[in-house]
Short mmCIF file of C-alpha atoms in Angstrom, two decimals:
data_model
loop_
_atom_site.label_atom_id
_atom_site.label_comp_id
_atom_site.label_asym_id
_atom_site.label_seq_id
_atom_site.Cartn_x
_atom_site.Cartn_y
_atom_site.Cartn_z
CA VAL A 1 133.71 -196.32 156.03
CA GLU A 2 133.43 -196.09 159.84
CA TYR A 3 129.84 -194.48 159.29
CA LEU A 4 128.96 -197.27 156.93
CA ARG A 5 130.04 -199.81 159.49
CA ASN A 6 127.99 -198.07 162.05
CA MET A 7 124.96 -198.64 159.79
CA GLY A 8 125.95 -202.41 159.37
CA VAL A 9 126.93 -201.88 155.64
CA ALA A 10 129.68 -204.21 154.34
CA ALA A 11 129.56 -203.14 150.68
CA SER A 12 128.83 -199.65 148.90
CA LEU A 13 128.49 -198.38 145.50
CA THR A 14 127.84 -194.70 144.69
CA VAL A 15 126.85 -193.13 141.44
CA SER A 16 127.49 -189.34 141.11
CA LEU A 17 124.65 -187.17 139.10
CA ILE A 18 126.64 -184.19 137.57
CA GLN A 19 125.17 -180.92 136.31
CA GLU A 20 127.33 -178.24 134.75
CA GLY A 21 130.27 -179.46 136.67
CA ARG A 22 128.55 -179.51 140.07
CA LEU A 23 127.25 -182.46 142.16
CA TRP A 24 123.53 -182.50 141.48
CA GLY A 25 122.66 -185.82 143.55
CA LEU A 26 123.70 -189.31 144.38
CA VAL A 27 122.51 -192.93 143.77
CA THR A 28 123.69 -194.92 146.70
CA CYS A 29 123.60 -198.83 146.77
CA ASN A 30 124.41 -200.88 150.03
CA HIS A 31 124.81 -204.43 150.73
CA MET A 32 124.93 -206.00 154.32
CA LYS A 33 127.41 -208.63 153.20
CA PRO A 34 130.72 -208.26 151.25
CA LEU A 35 130.03 -207.99 147.62
CA LEU A 36 132.65 -207.49 144.64
CA LEU A 37 131.26 -206.18 141.49
CA GLN A 38 132.92 -206.81 138.23
CA HIS A 39 134.51 -204.13 136.14
CA GLU A 40 131.73 -204.56 133.50
CA ALA A 41 129.15 -203.91 136.20
CA ARG A 42 130.88 -200.80 137.38
CA GLN A 43 131.13 -199.21 133.88
CA LEU A 44 127.40 -200.06 133.31
CA CYS A 45 126.79 -198.06 136.36
CA GLU A 46 128.86 -195.14 135.56
CA LEU A 47 127.24 -195.09 132.18
CA ILE A 48 123.80 -195.00 133.76
CA GLY A 49 125.00 -192.15 135.98
CA ARG A 50 126.09 -190.28 133.01
CA LEU A 51 122.74 -190.89 130.99
CA THR A 52 120.73 -190.07 134.07
CA SER A 53 122.54 -186.67 134.40
CA SER A 54 122.12 -185.87 130.64
CA LEU A 55 118.40 -186.63 130.91
CA LEU A 56 118.20 -184.57 134.01
CA GLY A 57 119.52 -181.62 132.29
CA LEU A 58 117.14 -181.85 129.27
CA LYS A 59 114.40 -182.57 131.77
CA GLU A 60 115.28 -179.18 133.70
CA ALA A 61 115.78 -177.20 130.47
CA ALA A 62 112.48 -178.26 128.99
CA GLN A 63 110.74 -177.25 132.53
CA VAL A 64 112.35 -173.90 132.47
CA ALA A 65 111.19 -173.40 128.74
CA ARG A 66 107.96 -174.74 129.49
CA GLU A 67 107.67 -172.10 132.69
CA ARG A 68 108.82 -169.23 130.56
CA ASP A 69 106.37 -169.85 127.94
CA GLN A 70 103.59 -170.17 130.43
CA ARG A 71 104.45 -166.73 131.73
CA LYS A 72 105.04 -165.07 128.56
CA VAL A 73 101.38 -164.06 128.14
CA ALA A 74 101.56 -162.38 131.73
CA LEU A 75 104.96 -160.75 130.78
CA GLU A 76 103.41 -159.14 127.50
CA ALA A 77 100.33 -157.78 129.13
CA ILE A 78 102.36 -156.18 132.05
CA LEU A 79 104.86 -154.61 129.38
CA ARG A 80 101.67 -153.28 127.48
CA ARG A 81 100.37 -151.62 130.55
CA ILE A 82 103.82 -150.11 131.45
CA GLN A 83 103.84 -148.61 127.64
CA VAL A 84 100.50 -147.00 127.91
CA SER A 85 100.38 -145.84 131.44
CA GLY A 86 101.04 -142.36 132.62
CA ASN A 87 102.37 -143.97 135.85
CA PRO A 88 104.78 -147.02 134.83
CA SER A 89 105.03 -148.40 138.31
CA GLU A 90 101.18 -148.83 138.53
CA GLY A 91 101.18 -150.03 134.92
CA LEU A 92 103.64 -152.89 136.27
CA VAL A 93 101.84 -153.79 139.56
CA GLN A 94 98.26 -153.20 139.03
CA GLY A 95 96.10 -155.02 136.57
CA SER A 96 95.63 -158.42 135.30
CA PRO A 97 97.53 -160.70 134.63
CA GLY A 98 100.01 -159.20 137.13
CA MET A 99 103.23 -159.88 138.85
CA ASN A 100 101.63 -162.81 140.67
CA ASP A 101 101.06 -164.46 137.38
CA LEU A 102 104.87 -163.97 136.53
CA PHE A 103 106.28 -165.22 139.92
CA SER A 104 104.52 -166.97 142.94
CA VAL A 105 104.86 -164.20 145.31
CA SER A 106 102.81 -162.74 147.97
CA GLY A 107 103.26 -159.14 147.37
CA VAL A 108 105.02 -156.49 145.14
CA ALA A 109 106.20 -153.27 145.45
CA ALA A 110 107.69 -150.99 142.49
CA ASP A 111 109.35 -147.52 142.16
CA LEU A 112 110.31 -147.15 138.64
CA SER A 113 111.00 -143.50 139.17
CA GLY A 114 113.53 -143.89 142.06
CA ARG A 115 111.84 -141.13 143.96
CA GLY A 116 110.43 -143.24 146.88
CA GLN A 117 106.83 -143.12 145.12
CA TRP A 118 106.05 -146.89 145.87
CA VAL A 119 103.01 -148.81 144.19
CA THR A 120 102.21 -151.97 145.96
CA THR A 121 100.01 -155.05 145.75
CA GLY A 122 99.49 -157.93 148.06
CA GLN A 123 101.18 -158.28 151.53
CA VAL A 124 104.13 -155.93 151.45
CA PRO A 125 106.04 -154.23 154.33
CA ALA A 126 105.49 -150.36 155.17
CA THR A 127 106.76 -147.75 152.96
CA GLY A 128 109.68 -146.73 155.43
CA TRP A 129 110.79 -150.42 155.53
CA LEU A 130 110.79 -150.46 151.66
CA ASP A 131 112.98 -147.36 151.89
CA GLY A 132 115.47 -148.93 154.22
CA LEU A 133 115.64 -152.12 152.26
CA VAL A 134 116.60 -149.98 149.08
CA ASP A 135 119.24 -148.26 150.96
CA TRP A 136 120.72 -151.58 151.97
CA LEU A 137 120.56 -152.93 148.60
CA ALA A 138 122.14 -149.83 147.19
CA LEU A 139 124.99 -149.94 149.70
CA HIS A 140 125.85 -153.66 149.55
CA ARG A 141 124.47 -155.35 146.65
CA SER A 142 125.43 -154.59 142.98
CA ASP A 143 123.38 -157.43 141.32
CA GLU A 144 120.86 -156.40 138.75
CA VAL A 145 118.68 -159.18 140.00
CA PHE A 146 119.35 -159.91 143.83
CA HIS A 147 117.34 -163.02 145.35
CA THR A 148 117.30 -164.73 148.68
CA ARG A 149 115.03 -167.15 150.36
CA SER A 150 116.17 -165.91 153.68
CA LEU A 151 116.53 -161.99 153.68
CA PRO A 152 116.83 -161.98 157.68
CA THR A 153 120.22 -163.93 157.82
CA VAL A 154 121.67 -161.15 155.37
CA TYR A 155 119.73 -158.03 156.42
CA SER A 156 118.98 -158.19 160.24
CA GLU A 157 116.18 -155.41 159.94
CA ALA A 158 114.12 -157.91 158.03
CA LEU A 159 113.79 -160.30 161.18
CA ALA A 160 110.68 -158.36 162.30
CA ILE A 161 108.80 -158.81 158.98
CA ARG A 162 109.96 -162.40 158.20
CA GLN A 163 106.25 -163.50 158.05
CA THR A 164 105.89 -160.81 154.82
CA ALA A 165 109.22 -160.43 153.32
CA CYS A 166 111.55 -163.38 154.23
CA GLY A 167 112.03 -164.19 150.57
CA VAL A 168 112.93 -161.28 148.29
CA LEU A 169 113.69 -160.92 144.64
CA ALA A 170 115.06 -157.37 143.72
CA ILE A 171 115.19 -156.20 140.30
CA ALA A 172 117.30 -152.96 139.97
CA LEU A 173 116.53 -150.55 137.17
CA PRO A 174 119.47 -147.86 136.14
CA LYS A 175 117.35 -144.73 136.67
CA GLY A 176 119.37 -144.25 139.99
CA ASP A 177 120.26 -146.18 143.10
CA ARG A 178 116.80 -146.22 144.28
CA SER A 179 114.58 -147.55 141.39
CA TYR A 180 113.66 -151.02 142.25
CA ILE A 181 111.02 -153.88 141.69
CA LEU A 182 110.81 -155.71 144.88
CA CYS A 183 108.86 -159.02 145.22
CA PHE A 184 108.27 -160.72 148.59
CA ARG A 185 107.52 -164.28 149.85
CA PRO A 186 106.64 -165.13 153.56
CA GLU A 187 108.46 -167.43 155.80
CA ILE A 188 107.52 -171.09 155.53
CA ALA A 189 108.30 -172.97 158.97
CA GLN A 190 108.78 -176.54 158.30
CA THR A 191 110.17 -179.84 160.00
CA VAL A 192 112.71 -181.73 158.34
CA ILE A 193 113.17 -185.57 159.44
CA TRP A 194 116.64 -186.83 159.32
CA GLY A 195 117.81 -190.37 159.42
CA GLY A 196 119.85 -189.51 162.56
CA ASN A 197 121.17 -186.47 164.03
CA PRO A 198 122.93 -184.50 161.34
CA GLU A 199 125.37 -182.64 163.88
CA LYS A 200 129.02 -184.28 163.76
CA PRO A 201 130.66 -183.76 166.88
CA VAL A 202 134.53 -183.85 166.99
CA GLU A 203 136.57 -186.34 168.94
CA GLU A 204 139.90 -185.44 170.29
CA LEU A 205 142.32 -188.44 169.76
CA ASP A 206 146.03 -188.68 170.33
CA GLU A 207 146.86 -188.45 166.65
CA GLY A 208 144.71 -185.13 166.30
CA VAL A 209 141.31 -184.01 165.59
CA ARG A 210 138.93 -186.13 163.60
CA LEU A 211 135.16 -186.24 162.79
CA HIS A 212 133.05 -188.79 164.94
CA PRO A 213 130.43 -190.53 162.61
CA ARG A 214 127.05 -191.05 163.85
CA LYS A 215 126.27 -194.37 165.68
CA SER A 216 122.36 -193.77 166.07
CA PHE A 217 120.17 -193.73 162.98
CA GLU A 218 116.83 -193.04 164.82
CA ALA A 219 114.67 -190.41 163.30
CA TRP A 220 115.69 -186.80 164.15
CA ARG A 221 113.44 -183.95 163.72
CA GLN A 222 114.63 -180.56 162.98
CA SER A 223 112.58 -177.24 162.89
CA VAL A 224 113.68 -175.03 159.84
CA GLU A 225 112.75 -171.37 160.10
CA LEU A 226 113.85 -168.12 158.40
CA GLN A 227 113.35 -169.42 154.91
CA ALA A 228 110.82 -168.71 152.19
CA ALA A 229 110.38 -170.69 148.95
CA PRO A 230 113.39 -170.98 147.03
CA TRP A 231 113.50 -168.74 143.63
CA LYS A 232 113.70 -171.13 140.60
CA ASP A 233 116.21 -170.76 137.88
CA TRP A 234 113.20 -169.71 135.27
CA GLU A 235 112.09 -167.07 137.60
CA LEU A 236 115.40 -165.69 137.78
CA LEU A 237 115.29 -165.78 133.98
CA VAL A 238 112.15 -164.12 133.65
CA ALA A 239 113.23 -161.43 136.17
CA ARG A 240 116.13 -160.49 133.91
CA GLU A 241 113.83 -160.60 131.01
CA LEU A 242 111.34 -158.36 132.47
CA ARG A 243 114.36 -155.83 133.46
CA ALA A 244 115.63 -155.89 129.99
CA SER A 245 112.10 -155.12 128.42
CA ILE A 246 111.56 -152.31 130.84
CA LEU A 247 115.02 -150.94 129.82
CA ALA A 248 114.02 -151.14 126.30
CA LEU A 249 110.63 -149.46 126.80
CA ASP A 250 112.19 -146.66 128.53
CA LEU A 251 114.95 -146.24 125.77
CA GLN A 252 112.06 -146.18 123.33
CA ARG A 253 110.01 -143.70 125.07
CA GLN A 254 112.91 -141.49 125.42
CA PHE A 255 113.77 -141.59 121.68
CA LEU A 256 110.16 -140.74 120.89
CA GLN A 257 110.16 -137.87 123.51
CA GLU A 258 113.46 -136.78 121.87
CA GLN A 259 112.28 -137.05 118.44
CA LYS A 260 109.08 -135.16 119.30
CA TYR A 261 111.12 -132.49 121.16
CA ARG A 262 113.64 -131.99 117.94
CA SER A 263 110.30 -131.91 115.56
CA GLU A 264 108.99 -129.11 117.86
CA ILE A 265 112.27 -127.21 117.87
CA ARG A 266 112.85 -127.34 114.26
CA ALA A 267 109.15 -126.22 113.63
CA ARG A 268 109.73 -123.34 116.28
CA GLU A 269 113.09 -122.55 114.51
CA GLU A 270 111.25 -122.21 111.18
CA VAL A 271 108.57 -119.79 112.58
CA MET A 272 110.92 -117.62 114.15
CA SER A 273 112.98 -117.50 111.13
CA VAL A 274 109.99 -116.52 109.20
CA LEU A 275 108.86 -114.15 111.72
CA SER A 276 112.32 -112.53 112.01
CA HIS A 277 112.70 -112.00 108.25
CA ASP A 278 109.29 -110.59 108.12
CA LEU A 279 109.20 -108.40 111.06
CA LYS A 280 112.87 -107.21 110.11
CA ASN A 281 111.94 -105.46 106.87
CA PRO A 282 109.15 -103.12 108.34
CA ILE A 283 111.41 -102.34 111.38
CA SER A 284 114.35 -101.40 109.09
CA SER A 285 112.01 -99.52 106.88
CA ILE A 286 110.83 -97.58 110.28
CA GLN A 287 114.37 -97.01 110.96
CA LEU A 288 115.28 -95.61 107.54
CA ASN A 289 112.25 -93.07 107.83
CA LEU A 290 113.42 -91.98 111.02
CA GLU A 291 116.96 -91.12 109.57
CA LEU A 292 115.01 -89.07 106.81
CA ILE A 293 112.87 -86.95 109.23
CA PRO A 294 115.61 -84.47 110.35
CA ARG A 295 116.40 -83.95 106.82
CA LEU A 296 112.98 -83.20 105.55
CA ALA A 297 111.38 -81.51 108.58
CA SER A 298 111.85 -77.82 109.54
CA ARG A 299 113.64 -77.02 112.49
CA ASP A 300 110.55 -76.09 114.43
CA ALA A 301 108.77 -79.32 113.36
CA LEU A 302 111.77 -81.22 114.57
CA GLY A 303 111.95 -79.83 117.60
CA ARG A 304 108.43 -80.49 118.53
CA LEU A 305 108.76 -84.24 117.20
CA LYS A 306 112.14 -84.84 118.96
CA GLY A 307 110.43 -86.95 121.91
CA VAL A 308 108.29 -88.74 119.41
CA ILE A 309 111.15 -89.71 117.06
CA GLU A 310 113.22 -90.86 120.13
CA SER A 311 110.29 -92.91 121.45
CA ILE A 312 109.92 -94.72 118.22
CA ARG A 313 113.81 -95.32 117.67
CA HIS A 314 113.72 -96.92 121.31
CA SER A 315 110.79 -99.18 120.50
CA THR A 316 112.25 -100.36 117.12
CA ASP A 317 115.48 -101.21 118.96
CA VAL A 318 113.69 -103.10 121.61
CA MET A 319 111.60 -105.06 118.89
CA HIS A 320 114.98 -105.69 116.78
CA ARG A 321 116.65 -106.95 120.14
CA MET A 322 113.62 -109.07 121.06
CA ILE A 323 113.71 -110.73 117.49
CA LEU A 324 117.32 -111.57 117.82
CA GLU A 325 117.02 -112.94 121.43
CA ASN A 326 114.17 -115.25 120.38
CA LEU A 327 116.15 -116.52 117.60
CA ASP A 328 119.16 -116.98 119.96
CA VAL A 329 116.89 -119.10 122.38
CA THR A 330 115.67 -121.12 119.33
CA ARG A 331 119.13 -121.85 118.30
CA ILE A 332 120.31 -122.88 121.75
CA GLU A 333 117.34 -125.40 122.08
CA ALA A 334 117.92 -126.87 118.62
CA GLY A 335 121.77 -127.08 119.30
CA ASN A 336 122.51 -125.00 116.33
CA LEU A 337 124.05 -121.91 118.31
CA GLU A 338 127.12 -121.05 115.84
CA LEU A 339 130.20 -119.82 117.52
CA GLU A 340 133.43 -118.24 116.07
CA LEU A 341 136.25 -119.28 118.49
CA ALA A 342 139.37 -117.20 118.85
CA GLU A 343 142.04 -116.72 121.61
CA VAL A 344 140.49 -113.85 123.48
CA ASP A 345 141.79 -111.93 126.67
CA VAL A 346 138.37 -111.86 128.41
CA ARG A 347 139.78 -108.78 130.49
CA GLY A 348 138.86 -106.60 127.48
CA VAL A 349 135.26 -108.28 127.23
CA VAL A 350 134.55 -107.17 131.00
CA HIS A 351 136.06 -103.84 130.46
CA GLU A 352 133.77 -103.23 127.27
CA THR A 353 130.81 -104.63 129.10
CA ILE A 354 131.26 -102.27 132.24
CA GLU A 355 131.75 -99.09 130.12
CA MET A 356 128.58 -99.94 128.07
CA PHE A 357 126.61 -99.92 131.23
CA ARG A 358 128.34 -97.19 133.20
CA PRO A 359 125.85 -94.38 132.14
CA LEU A 360 122.69 -96.57 133.19
CA ALA A 361 124.36 -97.26 136.48
CA GLY A 362 125.15 -93.75 136.99
CA SER A 363 121.70 -92.68 136.29
CA LYS A 364 120.37 -95.34 138.80
CA GLY A 365 122.90 -94.33 141.34
CA ILE A 366 124.52 -97.60 141.49
CA ALA A 367 128.23 -98.27 141.55
CA LEU A 368 129.69 -100.41 138.77
CA GLU A 369 133.08 -101.64 139.33
CA GLN A 370 135.45 -104.54 137.78
CA VAL A 371 138.00 -106.57 139.49
CA LEU A 372 140.38 -108.13 137.02
CA PRO A 373 143.90 -109.96 137.44
CA VAL A 374 146.93 -108.29 136.18
CA GLU A 375 147.99 -110.90 134.08
CA PRO A 376 146.13 -111.69 131.00
CA CYS A 377 143.31 -114.19 131.16
CA THR A 378 143.19 -115.90 127.81
CA ALA A 379 140.19 -118.25 126.54
CA THR A 380 139.30 -119.84 123.40
CA CYS A 381 135.91 -118.36 122.74
CA ASP A 382 133.27 -116.49 120.73
CA ARG A 383 134.12 -113.04 121.96
CA GLY A 384 130.70 -111.59 120.68
CA ARG A 385 128.82 -114.30 122.52
CA ILE A 386 130.59 -114.03 125.69
CA PHE A 387 130.18 -110.38 125.66
CA GLN A 388 126.30 -110.88 124.86
CA ALA A 389 126.17 -113.38 128.00
CA LEU A 390 128.25 -111.01 130.36
CA ALA A 391 126.07 -108.29 129.27
CA ASN A 392 122.77 -110.02 129.97
CA LEU A 393 124.04 -110.82 133.53
CA VAL A 394 125.14 -107.20 134.30
CA SER A 395 121.73 -105.92 132.70
CA ASN A 396 119.84 -108.41 135.15
CA ALA A 397 122.01 -107.33 138.34
CA LEU A 398 121.38 -103.36 137.49
CA LYS A 399 117.76 -104.27 137.08
CA PHE A 400 117.20 -105.39 140.56
CA THR A 401 119.84 -103.39 142.61
CA PRO A 402 118.32 -100.44 144.48
CA ALA A 403 119.79 -96.80 144.19
CA HIS A 404 123.17 -96.49 146.15
CA GLY A 405 123.72 -100.14 145.86
CA LYS A 406 126.60 -101.83 143.87
CA VAL A 407 127.26 -104.22 141.24
CA SER A 408 130.79 -105.76 140.43
CA VAL A 409 132.17 -108.18 137.82
CA ARG A 410 135.39 -110.25 138.90
CA VAL A 411 137.37 -112.68 136.84
CA ASN A 412 139.83 -115.02 138.30
CA PRO A 413 141.56 -118.23 137.34
CA CYS A 414 139.59 -121.24 138.88
CA GLY A 415 142.27 -123.86 138.87
CA PRO A 416 144.86 -124.43 135.83
CA GLU A 417 142.25 -124.85 133.21
CA ARG A 418 139.23 -122.65 134.22
CA LEU A 419 138.36 -118.85 134.48
CA GLU A 420 135.65 -118.18 136.81
CA PHE A 421 133.25 -114.74 136.20
CA ARG A 422 131.36 -113.49 138.90
CA VAL A 423 128.53 -110.65 138.67
CA GLU A 424 127.72 -109.68 142.16
CA ASP A 425 125.06 -107.30 143.04
CA SER A 426 123.57 -105.82 146.43
CA GLY A 427 120.00 -106.34 145.58
CA PRO A 428 117.28 -108.07 147.36
CA GLY A 429 118.40 -111.65 146.69
CA ILE A 430 116.28 -114.64 145.14
CA SER A 431 114.08 -116.64 147.47
CA PRO A 432 115.12 -120.50 147.51
CA GLU A 433 111.92 -121.63 145.78
CA ASN A 434 112.87 -119.42 142.64
CA VAL A 435 116.45 -120.16 142.53
CA GLU A 436 116.11 -123.44 140.59
CA HIS A 437 113.85 -121.55 137.95
CA VAL A 438 115.93 -118.54 137.01
CA PHE A 439 117.35 -120.15 133.83
CA ASP A 440 114.16 -121.26 132.66
CA ARG A 441 112.90 -119.89 129.31
CA PHE A 442 110.33 -116.70 129.87
CA TRP A 443 110.19 -117.63 133.79
CA GLN A 444 110.07 -114.46 135.98
CA ALA A 445 109.30 -114.23 139.67
CA LYS A 446 105.91 -112.49 140.48
CA GLU A 447 107.47 -109.43 141.81
CA SER A 448 109.51 -108.96 138.68
CA ARG A 449 107.17 -109.78 135.86
CA LYS A 450 107.38 -106.47 134.10
CA GLN A 451 111.11 -106.08 134.07
CA GLY A 452 112.11 -107.74 131.01
CA SER A 453 111.29 -110.73 128.52
CA GLY A 454 112.51 -113.44 130.72
CA ILE A 455 115.03 -115.03 128.32
CA GLY A 456 118.18 -113.13 128.90
CA LEU A 457 119.33 -115.62 131.54
CA THR A 458 118.42 -118.58 129.30
CA ILE A 459 120.59 -117.07 126.76
CA ALA A 460 123.60 -116.59 129.01
CA ARG A 461 123.50 -120.22 130.18
CA GLY A 462 123.00 -121.78 126.50
CA ILE A 463 126.17 -119.57 125.68
CA VAL A 464 128.22 -120.61 128.52
CA GLU A 465 127.26 -124.29 128.16
CA SER A 466 128.01 -124.23 124.45
CA HIS A 467 131.63 -123.06 125.37
CA GLY A 468 131.87 -126.23 127.71
CA GLY A 469 131.43 -124.15 130.69
CA GLU A 470 129.27 -124.18 133.72
CA ILE A 471 126.88 -121.40 135.21
CA TRP A 472 124.89 -121.21 138.40
CA VAL A 473 123.48 -118.62 140.90
CA GLU A 474 124.34 -118.13 144.80
CA SER A 475 121.98 -116.13 146.51
CA ARG A 476 120.23 -115.43 150.04
CA LEU A 477 117.12 -113.08 150.59
CA GLY A 478 118.29 -109.68 151.66
CA HIS A 479 121.94 -110.51 150.85
CA GLY A 480 122.22 -109.98 147.10
CA THR A 481 122.82 -112.35 144.32
CA THR A 482 125.72 -113.51 142.48
CA PHE A 483 125.66 -115.24 138.96
CA VAL A 484 128.83 -117.34 138.14
CA PHE A 485 129.99 -119.12 135.14
CA THR A 486 133.12 -120.68 134.05
CA LEU A 487 135.09 -121.08 130.78
CA PRO A 488 137.83 -123.32 129.64
CA MET A 489 141.17 -121.47 129.85
CA LEU A 490 143.85 -121.53 127.10
CA PRO A 491 146.60 -123.56 128.58
CA ALA A 492 149.93 -121.57 129.54
CA ALA A 493 151.89 -123.40 126.97
CA SER A 494 149.51 -122.31 124.23
CA ARG A 495 149.42 -118.76 125.64
CA ALA A 496 153.31 -118.84 125.54
CA ALA A 497 153.37 -120.06 121.80
#
């Protein structure tokens, strides 16, 4: 009231314009002389305010729909490019119509992989600054679509590049914390003219603190900085639509890749089944004929053929084992590895494995030992498959351990629910660049290319993971290698029962 008196106003009428429960604007009518409006006039003003609010809402909704429709062509073109592009980030950013046709922006940076591989267009900050902004967004913002017209006020590092990135629209994609689409707007410095100084000083009075309204209404100019053009509601809707569409395309691509992969696995499984069936018959025939030779040949001839017979027997055993291993790999990849689960004290499995390889270790001058707990170590597992996995690991350790070296197998409880197996050797170790590949199918380091088929470790991993366990390797060059895997341990209550 004091403020109005300072302006010389004697009567005032204000009509509120409300949008979605919030004040959108005011219609203010002033009179320089006292004026009393009748009840009907005040009701009519209130009705006009409600009608105007409704019309404003309809007008804004129509504008949003119109803007979205105008951007629909650009959005569809961008999505088509992403779908066919080998690099989705390039498909998003490069080409026409582009992101500038979708949003009114000065620059765009995109990294849909989340690996810091930025693709940019227009005026954007340097790559190092983009990485810093993503770090800040990942730490401080959980919004799927974050927007601000004044980034330096919330992120002080942006003050130096406000002419390029004062306004930011950041679209997060769920491929990790670093997968983002960043749209930038520059700072727009402007001068705002007020009807008087908008600052309201506080005047101390005896009865307490109160606001002291303006008494001067001369034009007052204010320079506004650190602000870009605001992001409109329809732009935020389009941003969310773009995000949802990219996620849908990514899911579709993953589904198609999975279908293709499964189709290839099924085809390979069928081929391997046919090959194994066709190869097993002649191999079995050769093995049967080998068994007949001692009965049919004379003692002298048998003496001369002994080496040949052993060589053929060894070759057929190797071929038979290779067929079974390839079948196992195919079943593991297809998720069809069958398990016959039972309660097993794994100490017996370790002991059996050690005894099987003891002659080979002795012939190579390698010490082979087992370190087992005194108490039973019971797990629910397929005994034959765990024996197979352990045998592959021990065989691999013996293969790369030099004479007078040592290979040991240890079993220990790892917490209340897991058993840990460790196969340690004193061999040359594995170089860091090769560690991540040791479980890959058919992969072998250059220095060991002629020492096996390259699928034993793949099978071991498949067996362990099919039991719900984990497997990994610990190695340093010159300090040996340790393969470690875990199995779910049968709970103590179940063992007691």
